[in-house]
Amino acid sequence: MDVYVIGYASHPPAEKVLTKRLEEMVYDTSAQALRAAAIERTELDHITIAACDELDGRSISNMLMVAPAGGYLKDELRVTDSAMVGLHLAAMRIESGRYHLGLLASWNKSSTAPFEDVMRMRCEPFFTRPIGLNATIADALFAQAQCAAGIASESKATAQSANLQHAAASNPRGLKRKAATADNIASSRYVATPLREGHCAPVTDGAVSVVLASGEWLKHHPQAKPLARIAGIGSAIDHYYLGKDRLVGLASFKEAWGVASRQANVRSAQTLGAVEADCQTAYQALAYASTLRLDGAPSFCPSGSVFAQNPYFCAGLINLIEAIEQVRAAGPAQQSQTRFAAAHGQHGFAQQGNVVAVVERV
Amino acid sequence: MNRNVAVIGTGETVFRSHHPDKTYVDLAQEAVVAALRDANMEPAGQEGVIEAATIVSAQFENLPKPPYCIAYVRLDGVSTAMVNFVKEFDMSDLQAASVRVKPGARVKVKWIDKPEGKATDFYYVLA
């Protein structure tokens, strides 16, 4: 793909951003990304927004968010699934040849909206909503199915969570929370069996903006320094109901991974410098690592992934930043093989949708 | 079409301009059940197998008071799993209870006394 990241910014991590309105968070982040790319907003020929009205806590939120995101009087498109779906769209817009310099903006300020209520209302109204699913309960169903399939166990999840929290504690872009010990995780309360509180990454507030450019634009602007090339990107979605095949198969993750790695001409996950996966729970981390044959590998989530910070909706773009930092040899737990790295984002109940991007050093 | 496709059963509601006594769920159900019976098929068995289950032990806003168990159950004779509560078993020991509802466990459908046309008209109990 002839698409490059030339700048990015992420809002300082916070469990809750109490001193700024959402508009201010997003404005600050987009402005910082433009400064990092050393371009003016007027130079942009398009903007892509990835955001969710429900998590913003209001309807038609975009009406208020386009301008602070940088989209005033710009050709703007928006997706509502996840930030990584936004990255896919933004990359495709440039790959089309019609656009050359764009800004992607995404955010999550779920401290202003009841996160689990939002997720519960995503159930269809007749069969699942009266029973009451939410993100945590769907994650627990996934965890149990993975245990039944022999891929995960409670003790493995506890060890995985401890590892992720340990990595997250030293991530300079994370919240730098003190890592819980395995004993603390194992004795934390169950939220929904077999999922314990210590197995879950708490949702935080955050915002991410990324500046993307075409190879052609870079040719005409030699002073611009690309940070990484988007070498491949794949997106897939699974069916809605959470039966055994869906929870064990990881079909959409495998599909997204396959497309992205084929585009990037990457043969296996083991050849990547880092794989930053969106693991909302330690059970998801075990499942992804097992699928990619990266069990216990230091290249799997060296940043601590969402255990460092977890702005749920834009967590995949945080992973993108971490993957870019790896290929730039500036990761928090720098890996040795760093020509390629991958970032992953998921959305929907029990990772119904998955997007994978492979970035390459330039 | 490259493959032969056959209609093996049909069902319809009674033809009438209004059905004030029935919800649209009732109407759809009437037609579907009639079509299945016409094809000598049963809608679904009254027993099935758990495909995924969890015992919720945290209190979430607008959800039931914990602990409660929900499970995706594939009823006999159908190919997709349907979610509902699993009730009438001891959940005081979460770990022991979660073993009883592990994937593969068999359950039975139990109907409430006064169905209201809702998903909660039935629940599962361990077989």
Coordinates of C-alpha atoms in Angstrom, one line a residue:
Chain A
M1 CA 0.0 0.0 0.0
D2 CA 1.2 3.5 -0.8
V3 CA 0.0 5.0 2.4
Y4 CA 2.3 6.5 5.1
V5 CA 1.8 7.8 8.6
I6 CA 3.6 11.1 8.9
G7 CA 2.4 12.2 12.3
Y8 CA 0.3 11.2 15.3
A9 CA -0.7 12.3 18.7
S10 CA -2.5 10.7 21.6
H11 CA -4.1 12.5 24.4
P12 CA -2.3 12.1 27.8
P13 CA -3.8 8.9 29.3
A14 CA -6.3 9.3 32.1
E15 CA -8.8 7.1 33.8
K16 CA -11.2 10.1 33.6
V17 CA -10.5 13.4 31.9
L18 CA -12.3 15.8 34.2
T19 CA -10.7 19.1 33.3
K20 CA -11.6 19.3 29.6
R21 CA -14.7 18.9 27.4
L22 CA -14.6 16.2 24.8
E23 CA -14.2 18.9 22.2
E24 CA -11.1 20.3 23.9
M25 CA -9.6 16.8 24.2
V26 CA -10.1 16.1 20.5
Y27 CA -9.0 19.6 19.3
D28 CA -5.8 19.4 21.4
T29 CA -5.0 15.9 20.0
S30 CA -5.6 16.8 16.3
A31 CA -3.7 20.0 16.6
Q32 CA -0.8 18.2 18.2
A33 CA -0.8 15.5 15.4
L34 CA -0.7 18.2 12.7
R35 CA 2.2 19.9 14.5
A36 CA 4.0 16.5 14.7
A37 CA 3.5 16.1 11.0
A38 CA 4.6 19.7 10.4
I39 CA 1.6 20.5 8.3
E40 CA -1.2 23.1 8.4
R41 CA -4.8 22.0 8.6
T42 CA -5.5 23.9 5.4
E43 CA -3.2 21.4 3.6
L44 CA -5.5 18.5 4.4
D45 CA -7.6 17.3 1.5
H46 CA -9.8 15.1 3.7
I47 CA -10.6 13.9 7.2
T48 CA -11.8 10.6 8.6
I49 CA -13.6 10.4 11.9
A50 CA -14.1 7.3 13.9
A51 CA -16.4 7.9 16.9
C52 CA -19.5 6.6 18.5
D53 CA -22.5 8.8 19.5
E54 CA -23.5 6.4 22.3
L55 CA -20.1 6.6 23.9
D56 CA -20.1 10.3 23.5
G57 CA -23.3 10.3 25.5
R58 CA -25.4 12.2 23.0
S59 CA -26.9 11.9 19.5
I60 CA -25.5 13.5 16.4
S61 CA -22.4 14.1 18.3
N62 CA -20.5 14.6 15.1
M63 CA -22.2 17.9 14.6
L64 CA -20.2 19.2 17.5
M65 CA -17.0 17.2 16.9
V66 CA -16.1 17.7 13.3
A67 CA -14.7 21.2 13.7
P68 CA -12.5 20.5 16.8
A69 CA -11.3 17.3 15.2
G70 CA -10.0 19.4 12.3
G71 CA -12.8 18.8 9.7
Y72 CA -14.3 22.3 9.3
L73 CA -15.1 22.7 5.6
K74 CA -13.2 19.5 4.8
D75 CA -14.3 16.4 2.9
E76 CA -15.2 14.3 5.9
L77 CA -16.4 10.7 6.4
R78 CA -17.2 9.0 9.6
V79 CA -17.3 5.4 10.8
T80 CA -18.9 4.3 14.1
D81 CA -17.5 0.8 14.6
S82 CA -14.0 1.5 15.9
A83 CA -10.9 3.6 15.4
M84 CA -9.3 0.8 13.4
V85 CA -12.2 0.6 11.0
G86 CA -11.6 4.4 10.6
L87 CA -7.9 3.6 9.8
H88 CA -9.0 1.2 7.2
L89 CA -11.3 3.7 5.6
A90 CA -8.7 6.5 5.8
A91 CA -6.0 4.2 4.2
M92 CA -8.4 3.2 1.5
R93 CA -9.3 6.8 0.7
I94 CA -5.6 7.5 0.1
E95 CA -5.1 4.2 -1.7
S96 CA -7.9 5.2 -4.1
G97 CA -5.6 7.9 -5.6
R98 CA -8.2 10.5 -5.1
Y99 CA -6.8 11.8 -1.8
H100 CA -3.3 12.5 -0.7
L101 CA -3.2 14.0 2.8
G102 CA -5.7 13.2 5.5
L103 CA -6.3 13.3 9.2
L104 CA -7.9 10.5 11.1
A105 CA -9.4 11.4 14.5
S106 CA -10.9 9.1 17.1
W107 CA -11.7 9.3 20.8
N108 CA -13.3 7.8 23.8
K109 CA -14.7 9.7 26.7
S110 CA -16.9 7.0 28.2
S111 CA -16.5 8.5 31.6
T112 CA -19.3 10.7 30.5
A113 CA -21.5 7.8 29.4
P114 CA -22.3 4.6 31.3
F115 CA -20.1 2.3 29.2
E116 CA -21.8 -1.0 30.1
D117 CA -25.3 0.5 29.6
V118 CA -24.2 1.5 26.1
M119 CA -23.0 -2.0 25.4
R120 CA -26.2 -3.5 26.8
M121 CA -28.3 -1.3 24.6
R122 CA -26.5 -2.8 21.6
C123 CA -28.3 -6.0 22.2
E124 CA -31.1 -6.6 19.8
P125 CA -34.3 -5.8 21.7
F126 CA -36.3 -9.0 21.6
F127 CA -34.0 -11.9 22.5
T128 CA -30.7 -10.7 24.0
R129 CA -31.6 -7.4 25.7
P130 CA -34.2 -9.0 28.0
I131 CA -31.6 -11.4 29.2
G132 CA -28.9 -8.8 29.5
L133 CA -25.6 -9.0 27.7
N134 CA -22.9 -6.3 28.1
A135 CA -19.3 -6.2 27.1
T136 CA -18.0 -7.9 30.3
I137 CA -20.6 -10.7 30.2
A138 CA -19.8 -11.3 26.5
D139 CA -16.1 -11.4 27.4
A140 CA -16.9 -14.0 30.1
L141 CA -18.7 -16.2 27.6
F142 CA -15.7 -15.9 25.3
A143 CA -13.4 -16.8 28.2
Q144 CA -15.4 -19.8 29.2
A145 CA -15.5 -21.1 25.6
Q146 CA -11.7 -20.6 25.3
C147 CA -11.2 -22.6 28.5
A148 CA -13.5 -25.4 27.3
A149 CA -11.5 -25.6 24.1
G150 CA -8.3 -26.0 26.1
I151 CA -6.8 -22.7 24.8
A152 CA -7.1 -20.8 28.1
S153 CA -7.5 -21.5 31.8
E154 CA -8.0 -19.3 34.8
S155 CA -4.4 -19.8 35.9
K156 CA -3.0 -19.0 32.4
A157 CA -5.2 -15.9 32.3
T158 CA -3.9 -14.8 35.7
A159 CA -0.3 -15.1 34.5
Q160 CA -1.1 -13.4 31.2
S161 CA -2.7 -10.5 33.0
A162 CA 0.2 -10.1 35.3
N163 CA 2.6 -10.0 32.3
L164 CA 0.5 -7.4 30.5
Q165 CA 0.2 -5.3 33.6
H166 CA 4.0 -5.5 34.2
A167 CA 4.7 -4.4 30.6
A168 CA 2.1 -1.6 30.9
A169 CA 3.6 -0.2 34.1
S170 CA 6.7 0.8 32.3
N171 CA 5.0 2.1 29.1
P172 CA 5.6 5.9 29.0
R173 CA 2.4 6.4 27.0
G174 CA 0.4 4.5 29.6
L175 CA -1.1 5.3 33.0
K176 CA 1.9 3.7 34.7
R177 CA -0.3 2.0 37.2
K178 CA 1.4 -0.3 39.6
A179 CA 1.2 -3.9 38.2
A180 CA -0.9 -6.3 40.3
T181 CA 0.7 -9.5 41.4
A182 CA -0.5 -12.8 40.2
D183 CA -1.8 -13.5 43.7
N184 CA -3.8 -10.3 43.7
I185 CA -5.3 -11.1 40.3
A186 CA -6.1 -14.6 41.3
S187 CA -7.9 -13.4 44.4
S188 CA -9.8 -10.5 42.8
R189 CA -13.5 -11.0 42.6
Y190 CA -15.3 -12.7 39.8
V191 CA -17.3 -10.3 37.6
A192 CA -18.7 -13.2 35.5
T193 CA -17.1 -16.6 35.7
P194 CA -14.4 -17.4 34.8
L195 CA -13.5 -13.7 34.4
R196 CA -12.1 -11.9 37.4
E197 CA -11.7 -8.2 37.8
G198 CA -7.9 -8.6 37.6
H199 CA -8.2 -10.2 34.2
C200 CA -9.8 -7.1 32.7
A201 CA -8.4 -3.9 31.4
P202 CA -10.3 -0.9 32.9
V203 CA -11.7 1.4 30.3
T204 CA -10.2 4.9 30.3
D205 CA -10.6 8.2 28.5
G206 CA -8.4 9.1 25.5
A207 CA -8.1 10.5 22.0
V208 CA -5.9 9.7 19.0
S209 CA -5.2 11.6 15.8
V210 CA -3.1 10.3 12.9
V211 CA -1.9 12.1 9.8
L212 CA -1.7 9.9 6.7
A213 CA -0.2 10.8 3.3
S214 CA 0.2 9.1 -0.1
G215 CA 3.6 8.3 -1.6
E216 CA 2.9 10.8 -4.3
W217 CA 2.4 13.6 -1.7
L218 CA 5.7 12.6 0.0
K219 CA 7.5 12.9 -3.4
H220 CA 6.3 16.4 -3.7
H221 CA 7.1 17.2 -0.1
P222 CA 10.6 15.9 0.5
Q223 CA 10.9 17.8 3.8
A224 CA 8.2 15.5 5.3
K225 CA 9.5 12.5 7.2
P226 CA 7.2 9.5 7.2
L227 CA 7.1 7.5 10.4
A228 CA 6.0 4.2 8.9
R229 CA 4.2 2.7 5.9
I230 CA 0.9 1.0 6.2
A231 CA 2.0 -2.2 4.5
G232 CA -1.3 -4.1 4.9
I233 CA -4.7 -3.7 6.5
G234 CA -7.5 -6.3 6.8
S235 CA -10.9 -6.0 8.3
A236 CA -13.6 -8.7 8.9
I237 CA -16.7 -9.2 10.9
D238 CA -18.2 -12.3 12.5
H239 CA -21.8 -13.2 13.0
Y240 CA -23.7 -11.8 16.0
Y241 CA -24.8 -14.7 18.1
L242 CA -22.3 -16.1 20.6
G243 CA -22.4 -19.9 20.0
K244 CA -19.4 -22.2 20.4
D245 CA -18.1 -21.9 16.9
R246 CA -18.1 -18.1 17.0
L247 CA -16.4 -17.9 20.4
V248 CA -13.8 -20.5 19.7
G249 CA -13.1 -20.0 16.0
L250 CA -11.9 -16.4 16.0
A251 CA -12.9 -16.4 12.3
S252 CA -12.9 -12.7 11.8
F253 CA -9.6 -12.2 13.6
K254 CA -8.0 -14.8 11.4
E255 CA -9.5 -13.3 8.3
A256 CA -8.4 -9.8 9.1
W257 CA -4.9 -11.0 10.0
G258 CA -4.6 -13.0 6.8
V259 CA -5.6 -10.1 4.6
A260 CA -3.2 -7.7 6.3
S261 CA -0.2 -10.1 6.4
R262 CA -0.7 -11.1 2.7
Q263 CA -0.8 -7.5 1.6
A264 CA 2.3 -6.8 3.6
N265 CA 4.0 -10.0 2.4
V266 CA 4.5 -11.1 5.9
R267 CA 4.6 -14.9 6.2
S268 CA 4.0 -15.4 9.9
A269 CA 3.5 -13.4 13.1
Q270 CA 6.8 -14.7 14.4
T271 CA 8.6 -12.5 11.8
L272 CA 7.1 -9.3 13.2
G273 CA 8.9 -7.1 15.7
A274 CA 5.8 -6.6 17.7
V275 CA 2.1 -7.5 17.6
E276 CA 0.0 -5.0 19.6
A277 CA -3.3 -6.7 20.1
D278 CA -6.5 -5.2 21.5
C279 CA -6.9 -7.6 24.5
Q280 CA -9.7 -6.3 26.7
T281 CA -9.2 -9.3 28.9
A282 CA -6.3 -11.7 29.5
Y283 CA -8.4 -14.5 28.0
Q284 CA -8.5 -12.6 24.7
A285 CA -4.7 -12.2 24.9
L286 CA -4.3 -15.9 25.3
A287 CA -6.6 -16.6 22.4
Y288 CA -4.8 -14.2 20.0
A289 CA -1.4 -15.3 21.1
S290 CA -2.3 -18.9 20.6
T291 CA -3.8 -18.2 17.2
L292 CA -0.7 -16.4 16.1
R293 CA 1.6 -19.0 17.8
L294 CA 3.1 -16.2 20.0
D295 CA 2.4 -17.8 23.4
G296 CA 4.8 -16.3 25.8
A297 CA 6.7 -14.4 23.0
P298 CA 8.1 -11.0 24.1
S299 CA 6.9 -9.6 20.8
F300 CA 3.3 -10.1 21.8
C301 CA 2.0 -6.8 23.3
P302 CA 5.3 -5.4 24.5
S303 CA 3.5 -2.2 25.4
G304 CA 1.1 -3.9 27.7
S305 CA -1.6 -3.0 25.1
V306 CA -4.9 -1.9 26.7
F307 CA -3.6 -2.6 30.2
A308 CA -1.5 0.5 29.7
Q309 CA -4.4 2.7 28.8
N310 CA -7.8 1.6 27.3
P311 CA -9.7 4.3 25.6
Y312 CA -12.1 1.5 24.4
F313 CA -13.2 2.9 21.1
C314 CA -9.8 4.1 19.9
A315 CA -7.7 1.5 21.6
G316 CA -6.7 0.0 18.3
L317 CA -5.1 3.3 17.3
I318 CA -3.1 3.4 20.5
N319 CA -1.8 0.0 19.4
L320 CA -1.0 1.5 16.0
I321 CA 1.1 4.1 17.7
E322 CA 2.9 1.4 19.7
A323 CA 3.5 -0.6 16.6
I324 CA 4.9 2.5 14.8
E325 CA 7.2 3.2 17.7
Q326 CA 8.5 -0.4 17.5
V327 CA 9.5 0.0 13.8
R328 CA 11.1 3.3 14.7
A329 CA 13.1 1.5 17.4
A330 CA 11.5 3.6 20.1
G331 CA 9.1 1.2 21.7
P332 CA 8.7 1.0 25.5
A333 CA 10.0 -2.6 25.4
Q334 CA 11.9 -2.4 22.2
Q335 CA 12.1 -5.7 20.2
S336 CA 14.9 -6.7 17.9
Q337 CA 13.3 -7.6 14.6
T338 CA 11.6 -4.4 13.8
R339 CA 11.0 -4.1 10.0
F340 CA 7.4 -4.9 10.5
A341 CA 4.9 -4.6 13.4
A342 CA 1.2 -5.2 13.6
A343 CA -1.6 -3.3 15.4
H344 CA -5.0 -4.8 16.1
G345 CA -8.4 -3.4 17.1
Q346 CA -11.6 -5.2 17.9
H347 CA -15.2 -4.1 18.3
G348 CA -18.6 -5.6 19.2
F349 CA -19.6 -8.3 21.6
A350 CA -16.7 -10.8 22.2
Q351 CA -14.6 -9.3 19.3
Q352 CA -17.3 -9.6 16.6
G353 CA -15.2 -7.3 14.4
N354 CA -11.5 -7.2 14.0
V355 CA -9.1 -5.0 12.1
V356 CA -5.3 -5.6 11.7
A357 CA -2.8 -3.2 10.3
V358 CA 0.8 -4.1 9.5
V359 CA 3.2 -1.2 9.5
E360 CA 6.7 -1.2 8.0
R361 CA 9.8 0.8 8.8
V362 CA 10.7 3.5 6.2
Chain B
M1 CA -29.9 -21.4 -10.5
N2 CA -27.3 -24.1 -10.6
R3 CA -28.8 -26.2 -7.8
N4 CA -32.3 -27.5 -7.4
V5 CA -34.3 -25.7 -4.7
A6 CA -37.5 -27.1 -3.4
V7 CA -40.2 -25.6 -1.2
I8 CA -41.0 -28.4 1.3
G9 CA -43.5 -26.6 3.5
T10 CA -45.5 -23.4 3.7
G11 CA -47.4 -21.6 6.4
E12 CA -49.5 -18.5 6.6
T13 CA -51.6 -16.7 9.1
V14 CA -55.3 -16.5 8.7
F15 CA -56.1 -13.9 6.1
R16 CA -57.7 -11.0 7.8
S17 CA -57.3 -7.2 7.4
H18 CA -56.4 -6.7 11.1
H19 CA -55.2 -9.0 13.9
P20 CA -55.8 -6.8 16.9
D21 CA -55.5 -9.8 19.3
K22 CA -51.9 -10.7 18.2
T23 CA -48.5 -9.1 18.2
Y24 CA -46.4 -9.3 15.1
V25 CA -44.2 -11.8 17.0
D26 CA -47.4 -14.0 17.4
L27 CA -48.1 -13.6 13.7
A28 CA -44.6 -14.5 12.6
Q29 CA -44.5 -17.5 15.0
E30 CA -47.9 -18.8 13.7
A31 CA -46.7 -18.7 10.1
V32 CA -43.3 -20.3 10.9
V33 CA -44.7 -23.1 13.0
A34 CA -47.3 -23.8 10.3
A35 CA -44.6 -24.0 7.7
L36 CA -42.4 -26.3 9.8
R37 CA -45.3 -28.6 10.6
D38 CA -46.3 -28.7 6.9
A39 CA -42.7 -29.9 6.2
N40 CA -43.0 -32.5 9.0
M41 CA -40.5 -30.7 11.1
E42 CA -40.6 -29.6 14.7
P43 CA -39.6 -26.0 15.6
A44 CA -37.1 -27.1 18.2
G45 CA -36.6 -29.7 20.9
Q46 CA -37.3 -28.9 24.6
E47 CA -33.9 -30.0 25.6
G48 CA -30.4 -28.9 24.4
V49 CA -26.8 -28.5 25.2
I50 CA -24.9 -25.5 26.6
E51 CA -22.5 -24.0 24.1
A52 CA -21.4 -21.1 26.4
A53 CA -22.4 -20.0 29.8
T54 CA -21.3 -17.6 32.6
I55 CA -22.4 -16.9 36.1
V56 CA -22.6 -13.1 36.5
S57 CA -21.5 -12.1 40.0
A58 CA -21.0 -8.4 39.6
Q59 CA -23.9 -5.9 39.9
F60 CA -24.4 -4.0 36.6
E61 CA -26.9 -1.2 36.3
N62 CA -30.2 -2.2 34.8
L63 CA -29.3 -5.9 34.9
P64 CA -30.6 -8.5 37.4
K65 CA -29.3 -8.8 41.0
P66 CA -26.3 -11.3 40.9
P67 CA -25.6 -14.1 40.9
Y68 CA -27.4 -15.3 37.9
C69 CA -26.5 -17.6 35.0
I70 CA -27.0 -17.0 31.3
A71 CA -26.2 -19.5 28.6
Y72 CA -26.2 -20.0 24.9
V73 CA -28.0 -23.3 24.4
R74 CA -28.4 -25.2 21.2
L75 CA -31.7 -26.9 21.4
D76 CA -32.0 -30.4 19.9
G77 CA -32.8 -30.3 16.2
V78 CA -31.6 -26.8 15.6
S79 CA -28.3 -25.4 14.4
T80 CA -28.0 -22.1 16.3
A81 CA -27.8 -21.4 20.0
M82 CA -30.3 -19.3 21.9
V83 CA -29.4 -17.2 25.0
N84 CA -31.5 -17.3 28.2
F85 CA -31.1 -17.7 31.9
V86 CA -30.2 -21.0 33.6
K87 CA -32.1 -21.2 36.9
E88 CA -32.9 -23.5 39.7
F89 CA -29.4 -24.6 40.7
D90 CA -27.2 -23.6 43.6
M91 CA -24.8 -20.7 42.7
S92 CA -23.5 -20.0 46.2
D93 CA -20.2 -21.5 45.3
L94 CA -19.3 -19.8 42.0
Q95 CA -16.5 -22.1 41.0
A96 CA -18.5 -25.3 41.7
A97 CA -21.6 -23.8 40.0
S98 CA -19.6 -22.8 36.9
V99 CA -18.5 -26.4 36.4
R100 CA -22.1 -27.5 36.3
V101 CA -22.9 -25.2 33.4
K102 CA -19.7 -25.8 31.4
P103 CA -20.1 -26.3 27.6
G104 CA -21.7 -29.7 26.8
A105 CA -24.0 -29.8 29.9
R106 CA -27.5 -30.7 29.0
V107 CA -30.5 -28.5 29.9
K108 CA -34.2 -28.5 29.6
V109 CA -36.5 -25.7 28.7
K110 CA -39.0 -24.6 31.4
W111 CA -41.9 -22.3 30.6
I112 CA -43.3 -19.8 32.9
D113 CA -46.9 -20.1 34.0
K114 CA -48.2 -17.1 32.1
P115 CA -46.3 -16.5 28.8
E116 CA -46.2 -12.8 27.7
G117 CA -44.7 -13.3 24.2
K118 CA -41.2 -12.4 25.4
A119 CA -37.8 -14.2 25.4
T120 CA -38.2 -14.5 29.2
D121 CA -41.3 -16.7 28.8
F122 CA -38.9 -19.6 29.3
Y123 CA -35.6 -20.4 30.9
Y124 CA -33.3 -23.3 31.2
V125 CA -32.8 -25.8 34.0
L126 CA -30.1 -28.4 34.2
A127 CA -31.3 -31.7 32.9

